[in-house]
Coordinates of C-alpha atoms in Angstrom, one line a residue:
M47 CA 7.3 18.4 10.9
P48 CA 6.3 14.7 10.7
F49 CA 5.4 11.8 13.2
G50 CA 1.6 13.3 13.9
S51 CA 2.7 16.9 15.3
E52 CA 1.6 18.5 12.3
G53 CA -2.1 18.3 13.0
V54 CA -5.5 17.8 11.2
E55 CA -6.7 19.6 8.2
A56 CA -8.5 19.6 5.1
G57 CA -7.1 17.6 2.5
I58 CA -7.5 14.0 1.0
G59 CA -5.0 11.1 2.0
L60 CA -5.7 7.8 0.2
A61 CA -4.2 4.8 2.3
L62 CA -3.1 1.2 0.3
S63 CA -2.9 -1.6 2.6
G64 CA -0.7 -4.8 1.8
G65 CA -1.5 -8.0 0.4
G66 CA 1.2 -9.2 -1.8
F67 CA 0.4 -8.6 -5.7
R68 CA -3.4 -8.9 -4.7
A69 CA -3.3 -6.1 -2.8
T70 CA -1.0 -4.4 -6.1
L71 CA -3.8 -5.6 -8.7
F72 CA -6.7 -4.4 -6.2
H73 CA -5.5 -1.3 -5.7
C74 CA -4.6 -1.0 -9.5
G75 CA -8.2 -1.2 -9.9
A76 CA -9.1 1.8 -7.0
L77 CA -7.1 4.2 -8.4
W78 CA -8.8 3.4 -12.0
R79 CA -11.8 4.4 -10.6
L80 CA -10.6 7.2 -8.7
N81 CA -9.0 8.7 -11.6
E82 CA -12.1 8.6 -13.6
L83 CA -14.2 10.1 -10.9
G84 CA -11.6 13.2 -10.9
Y85 CA -9.9 12.2 -7.4
L86 CA -5.9 11.6 -8.4
P87 CA -5.0 15.8 -8.5
K88 CA -7.2 15.9 -5.5
L89 CA -4.8 13.9 -3.4
N90 CA -3.0 15.2 -0.9
R91 CA -0.7 12.3 0.1
V92 CA -0.7 8.6 -0.4
S93 CA 0.8 6.5 2.4
S94 CA 1.2 2.6 1.3
V95 CA 2.3 -0.4 2.5
S96 CA 3.5 -3.8 1.2
G97 CA 2.0 -4.8 -1.9
G98 CA 0.4 -1.0 -2.1
S99 CA 3.5 0.3 -2.5
I100 CA 4.5 -1.2 -5.3
T101 CA 1.3 0.4 -6.9
A102 CA 2.0 3.4 -5.0
G103 CA 6.0 3.6 -5.9
L104 CA 4.9 3.3 -9.8
L105 CA 2.3 5.9 -10.0
A106 CA 4.6 8.0 -8.5
C107 CA 7.4 7.3 -10.7
Q108 CA 4.7 8.5 -13.7
W109 CA 3.0 11.1 -12.3
T110 CA 4.8 13.6 -14.5
A111 CA 4.1 11.1 -17.6
L112 CA 0.3 11.4 -17.2
H113 CA -1.7 13.4 -19.0
F114 CA -4.6 15.2 -17.1
S115 CA -7.4 16.8 -18.9
G116 CA -10.6 18.2 -16.6
G117 CA -8.8 16.1 -13.8
I118 CA -8.8 12.7 -15.3
A119 CA -5.2 11.0 -16.6
T120 CA -6.3 9.9 -20.1
N121 CA -3.0 7.7 -20.2
F122 CA -3.5 6.0 -16.9
V123 CA -4.1 2.9 -18.2
K124 CA -1.0 2.9 -20.5
E125 CA 1.3 4.5 -18.2
V126 CA 0.8 3.2 -14.8
V127 CA -2.1 -0.3 -15.2
N128 CA -0.1 -1.6 -17.8
P129 CA 3.6 -1.6 -16.7
L130 CA 1.8 -3.2 -13.2
R131 CA 0.7 -6.1 -14.9
Q132 CA 3.4 -6.9 -16.3
F133 CA 5.7 -6.9 -13.3
C134 CA 2.9 -9.0 -11.6
G135 CA 3.2 -11.6 -14.2
R136 CA 6.8 -12.1 -12.8
S137 CA 7.5 -14.2 -10.3
I138 CA 9.8 -11.7 -7.2
D139 CA 9.8 -13.7 -4.4
G140 CA 10.5 -17.5 -5.5
P141 CA 13.6 -17.2 -7.2
S142 CA 15.1 -14.3 -4.4
M143 CA 14.3 -16.9 -1.6
V144 CA 16.4 -19.4 -3.9
K145 CA 19.3 -16.9 -4.2
G146 CA 19.2 -16.3 -0.4
V147 CA 19.3 -20.3 0.1
L148 CA 22.2 -20.5 -2.0
W149 CA 24.1 -17.9 -0.9
P150 CA 23.8 -16.9 2.9
R151 CA 25.9 -13.4 2.8
K152 CA 23.2 -12.1 0.5
R153 CA 20.1 -11.2 1.7
V154 CA 16.7 -11.9 0.1
S155 CA 15.2 -8.4 0.2
D156 CA 18.4 -7.1 -1.9
A157 CA 17.4 -9.7 -4.3
V158 CA 13.8 -8.4 -4.0
E159 CA 14.9 -4.5 -4.6
R160 CA 17.3 -5.1 -8.0
K161 CA 14.3 -7.1 -9.0
Y162 CA 12.0 -3.8 -8.6
R163 CA 14.8 -1.7 -9.8
K164 CA 15.2 -3.5 -13.5
Y165 CA 11.6 -4.5 -14.1
L166 CA 9.6 -1.2 -12.7
F167 CA 11.2 1.9 -11.0
G168 CA 14.9 2.0 -13.0
E169 CA 17.3 4.1 -10.9
K170 CA 14.9 6.6 -9.6
T171 CA 15.4 8.0 -6.1
L172 CA 13.0 9.4 -4.1
Q173 CA 14.0 13.0 -4.8
D174 CA 12.9 12.4 -8.5
L175 CA 9.4 12.2 -7.2
P176 CA 7.2 15.1 -8.2
T177 CA 6.5 18.0 -5.6
N178 CA 4.2 20.0 -7.5
N179 CA 0.8 19.6 -8.4
A180 CA 0.9 15.8 -6.8
P181 CA 0.2 14.2 -3.6
L182 CA 2.9 13.5 -0.9
F183 CA 4.6 9.7 -1.6
I184 CA 4.7 7.7 1.7
F185 CA 6.3 4.4 1.6
N186 CA 5.7 3.0 5.2
T187 CA 8.1 0.2 6.8
T188 CA 8.6 -1.0 10.3
N189 CA 11.8 -0.7 12.1
F190 CA 13.0 -3.9 13.8
A191 CA 15.2 -1.8 16.4
T192 CA 12.7 0.7 17.4
G193 CA 9.7 -1.7 16.6
V194 CA 7.4 1.5 14.9
D195 CA 6.8 2.7 11.7
F196 CA 9.9 3.8 9.8
R197 CA 8.8 6.6 6.8
F198 CA 10.4 7.0 3.3
S199 CA 9.5 10.0 0.8
K200 CA 10.5 12.7 -0.8
L201 CA 10.7 15.1 2.1
Y202 CA 11.7 13.0 4.5
A203 CA 12.6 9.2 5.8
G204 CA 12.9 8.0 9.3
D205 CA 10.4 7.6 12.5
Y206 CA 9.5 9.4 15.6
R207 CA 12.0 7.7 17.7
I208 CA 15.5 8.1 16.0
G209 CA 14.6 11.2 13.9
L210 CA 14.9 12.2 10.3
I211 CA 16.7 12.6 7.0
K212 CA 15.8 15.4 5.1
N213 CA 15.7 15.4 1.3
P214 CA 16.9 11.4 1.2
T215 CA 18.4 10.1 -1.5
F216 CA 17.4 6.2 -1.2
R217 CA 16.1 4.4 -4.5
V218 CA 12.8 4.1 -5.0
S219 CA 13.0 0.6 -5.3
V220 CA 15.0 0.4 -1.7
A221 CA 11.5 2.3 -0.1
V222 CA 9.3 -0.5 -1.4
S223 CA 11.5 -3.5 -1.2
A224 CA 11.5 -2.4 2.5
S225 CA 8.2 -1.6 2.6
S226 CA 7.4 -5.3 0.9
A227 CA 10.3 -7.0 3.2
F228 CA 7.4 -10.3 4.2
P229 CA 9.2 -11.8 7.3
P230 CA 11.1 -14.5 7.7
Y231 CA 11.2 -14.9 4.0
L232 CA 12.0 -11.6 2.6
S233 CA 13.3 -9.8 5.2
P234 CA 15.0 -8.0 7.1
M235 CA 16.2 -5.3 4.7
V236 CA 19.2 -3.5 5.8
I237 CA 20.6 -0.2 5.0
D238 CA 23.6 1.3 6.7
T239 CA 23.3 5.3 6.9
D240 CA 25.7 8.0 8.1
P241 CA 24.3 9.2 12.0
G242 CA 25.4 12.6 10.9
S243 CA 22.6 13.0 7.8
F244 CA 19.5 12.4 10.6
T245 CA 18.1 15.8 12.3
K246 CA 16.4 15.0 15.9
T247 CA 13.3 15.8 16.0
K248 CA 10.7 16.0 18.9
G249 CA 10.3 12.8 21.0
A250 CA 13.0 11.5 19.4
D251 CA 14.1 9.0 22.8
L252 CA 16.8 7.0 21.1
Y253 CA 18.6 9.9 18.6
D254 CA 21.3 9.6 20.9
E255 CA 22.2 6.3 20.4
V256 CA 24.2 6.0 17.4
A257 CA 23.8 2.6 16.8
Y258 CA 20.1 3.3 15.7
R259 CA 21.1 5.6 12.9
K260 CA 24.2 4.1 12.3
R261 CA 22.4 0.8 10.5
L262 CA 18.5 0.4 9.7
I263 CA 17.1 -3.2 9.8
L264 CA 13.2 -2.8 8.0
T265 CA 10.6 -5.2 7.7
D266 CA 7.4 -5.2 6.1
G267 CA 5.5 -2.3 6.8
G268 CA 2.3 -4.4 7.2
I269 CA 3.9 -5.3 10.6
Y270 CA 2.9 -2.4 12.2
D271 CA -0.1 -1.1 9.9
N272 CA -1.2 -3.2 7.1
L273 CA -3.5 -0.3 6.1
G274 CA -1.3 2.1 5.6
L275 CA -3.9 4.5 7.6
E276 CA -1.4 5.9 10.1
T277 CA 0.5 8.7 7.8
V278 CA -2.7 9.8 6.6
W279 CA -4.8 9.4 10.0
N280 CA -3.0 12.4 11.7
R281 CA -2.9 14.6 9.4
Y282 CA -6.3 14.7 6.7
Q283 CA -10.0 15.3 7.1
T284 CA -10.6 13.1 4.3
L285 CA -9.6 9.5 4.4
L286 CA -9.8 7.2 1.4
V287 CA -8.5 3.5 2.6
S288 CA -8.5 1.0 -0.2
D289 CA -7.9 -2.3 2.0
A290 CA -6.5 -5.3 -0.1
G291 CA -6.1 -7.6 3.4
M292 CA -6.8 -11.4 3.1
P293 CA -10.0 -12.0 5.7
F294 CA -9.1 -14.0 8.6
E295 CA -10.4 -17.7 8.3
S296 CA -11.5 -19.7 11.2
F297 CA -10.6 -23.7 11.0
A298 CA -12.1 -26.6 13.2
G299 CA -8.5 -28.0 13.4
P300 CA -5.5 -25.3 13.0
R301 CA -2.2 -27.2 13.2
T302 CA -0.8 -27.3 16.1
N303 CA 2.8 -28.0 15.1
W304 CA 4.9 -25.1 16.2
Y305 CA 5.5 -23.9 12.8
S306 CA 1.8 -23.6 12.3
Q307 CA 1.2 -22.3 15.8
T308 CA 3.8 -19.2 14.8
L309 CA 1.8 -18.4 11.7
R310 CA -1.6 -18.6 13.0
A311 CA -1.1 -16.0 16.0
F312 CA 0.7 -13.7 14.0
D313 CA -2.1 -14.0 11.8
M314 CA -4.7 -13.5 15.2
T315 CA -2.3 -10.3 16.4
S316 CA -2.6 -8.9 12.7
N317 CA -6.1 -9.6 12.0
Q318 CA -7.0 -7.9 15.7
A319 CA -4.5 -4.8 14.9
R320 CA -6.4 -4.0 11.6
A321 CA -9.9 -4.8 13.1
L322 CA -9.3 -1.9 15.6
R323 CA -7.7 0.2 13.2
K324 CA -10.9 0.1 10.7
R325 CA -13.3 0.4 14.2
A326 CA -11.6 3.4 14.9
L327 CA -11.8 4.6 11.2
A328 CA -16.1 3.9 11.1
Y329 CA -16.5 5.6 14.4
E330 CA -14.9 8.7 12.7
Y331 CA -17.0 8.2 9.9
Q332 CA -20.1 7.4 11.6
F333 CA -20.4 10.7 13.9
G334 CA -18.8 12.7 11.2
Y335 CA -15.2 13.5 12.7
R336 CA -13.4 12.8 9.3
N337 CA -15.3 11.9 5.8
G338 CA -13.8 9.6 3.1
A339 CA -15.0 6.2 1.9
Y340 CA -13.3 2.6 3.1
W341 CA -13.6 -0.1 0.5
G342 CA -11.6 -4.0 0.6
T343 CA -11.3 -7.0 -1.0
H344 CA -14.4 -8.4 1.6
T345 CA -16.5 -5.6 1.5
E346 CA -20.3 -7.0 1.0
I347 CA -21.8 -4.6 -2.1
K348 CA -24.6 -6.7 -3.8
G349 CA -27.6 -4.7 -1.6
Y350 CA -26.6 -0.9 -2.1
N351 CA -28.5 -0.7 -5.8
L352 CA -26.6 2.7 -7.1
P353 CA -27.2 3.6 -10.5
G354 CA -25.1 1.9 -12.5
S355 CA -23.3 0.1 -10.1
L356 CA -21.1 -3.4 -11.0
L357 CA -22.9 -5.6 -8.6
V358 CA -20.7 -8.8 -7.6
P359 CA -22.1 -11.9 -6.3
T360 CA -20.8 -13.1 -2.7
E361 CA -19.2 -16.3 -3.7
V362 CA -17.1 -14.4 -6.1
M363 CA -16.2 -11.5 -3.6
K364 CA -15.0 -14.2 -1.2
E365 CA -13.0 -16.2 -3.6
L366 CA -11.1 -13.0 -4.9
A367 CA -10.3 -11.8 -1.2
K368 CA -9.0 -15.4 -0.7
I369 CA -6.4 -15.5 -3.8
R370 CA -3.0 -15.9 -2.3
T371 CA -0.6 -13.0 -0.8
R372 CA 2.6 -13.6 -2.6
L373 CA 5.0 -12.1 -5.4
N374 CA 4.4 -14.8 -8.1
P375 CA 3.3 -15.4 -11.5
F376 CA -0.8 -13.9 -11.5
S377 CA -2.2 -15.4 -14.4
E378 CA -4.2 -13.0 -16.7
E379 CA -7.6 -14.0 -15.2
E380 CA -6.6 -13.4 -11.7
Q381 CA -5.1 -9.5 -12.5
C382 CA -8.5 -8.7 -14.6
R383 CA -10.4 -10.2 -11.7
L384 CA -8.9 -8.4 -9.2
I385 CA -8.8 -5.0 -10.8
N386 CA -12.2 -5.0 -12.0
W387 CA -12.7 -5.7 -8.1
G388 CA -10.9 -2.9 -6.9
Y389 CA -12.5 -0.9 -9.4
A390 CA -16.0 -2.0 -8.6
V391 CA -15.6 -2.1 -4.7
C392 CA -14.2 1.8 -4.9
D393 CA -16.8 3.2 -7.4
I394 CA -19.9 2.5 -5.3
Q395 CA -18.6 3.8 -1.8
M396 CA -17.1 6.1 -3.8
R397 CA -20.1 7.2 -5.1
R398 CA -22.4 6.6 -1.8
Y399 CA -20.4 8.2 0.6
L400 CA -18.2 11.0 -0.9
V401 CA -19.2 11.8 -4.8
K402 CA -22.1 14.1 -4.5
E403 CA -22.1 15.8 -8.1
S404 CA -22.8 13.6 -11.3
A405 CA -20.5 11.1 -11.9
P406 CA -19.8 8.9 -15.3
L407 CA -21.5 5.5 -14.8
P408 CA -18.8 2.8 -14.2
K409 CA -18.0 -0.1 -16.9
W410 CA -15.7 -3.2 -16.3
P411 CA -12.1 -2.4 -16.8
Y412 CA -11.9 -6.2 -18.6
P413 CA -15.3 -7.1 -19.7
N414 CA -14.7 -10.2 -20.4
H415 CA -13.7 -10.8 -17.3
A416 CA -16.8 -9.4 -15.6
L417 CA -17.6 -10.5 -12.2
G418 CA -21.1 -10.4 -12.1

């Protein structure tokens, strides 16, 4: 059963954080390098939130189209990278918010879902996702009603307080839209469900209150866990974490109007929650309780000196880490630089901590936009 009761076992879990299109593209570069290292078919579970769910969603939908040879998908760029790049050149959040203002009865999240469906995922449902020789893809959202992580996957959808729906048939576009429904602009995603479709699980203290199972009110998965870490943390011995979160910025004179205070307080709370999860992860790595690798948009790599490593100046790293958290058009330069950065930092962390056998030396995915 899900929700942490399965116990930790041998296997590899990959967590993809939130961060708008910045995250989508950064993770794209990380997956590019993981593919070259032969790690994609080794993954047992991919857990994602928000912008990371856009990347994970397309990888899941295209998995059966990938041609693996020696553990490497030879058509990864064609089937995953190129469609994601095309999508990240579109304006998703702005037009959807305008529609929400002009037609208040229509939710912004529904408009976003239609764009995901039209341009990226089509009509595919969770039941169309791969089963054999593929990781379990979990798209994390936050349940506004219960205050905990609500998960979408091929095997189940639900949270530990209300139970789960087995073999759910939600569209992938719905799961990803819920995962990336950032409040207040793109949130909430409201889904009416059949209460009878839920199965009671151990610890489901709200299952008997039908209202929780009749209508789901969901928001961005990053509200509960911006790293997407929890669903792999409780399951696998080897943890790979790709963090595209924007570093918290200090200001000598922060704005003090009510709106700015609210946003600032939210950022501070999110930053602290992410820091605590990262601290726990570092502890597990340091003392050998878990193995794996963590990389982030703000990871300093210039001093590692691994053979063939793609070194990136600190000022370039900081610039890329601060790129906007939006679902609006990213330029070719922004896209290529973010993909290059995700690729480079994933490479150096994987080869430093996990890949012991000889590995193909890295090369910039987009050499015309090399970072160093």
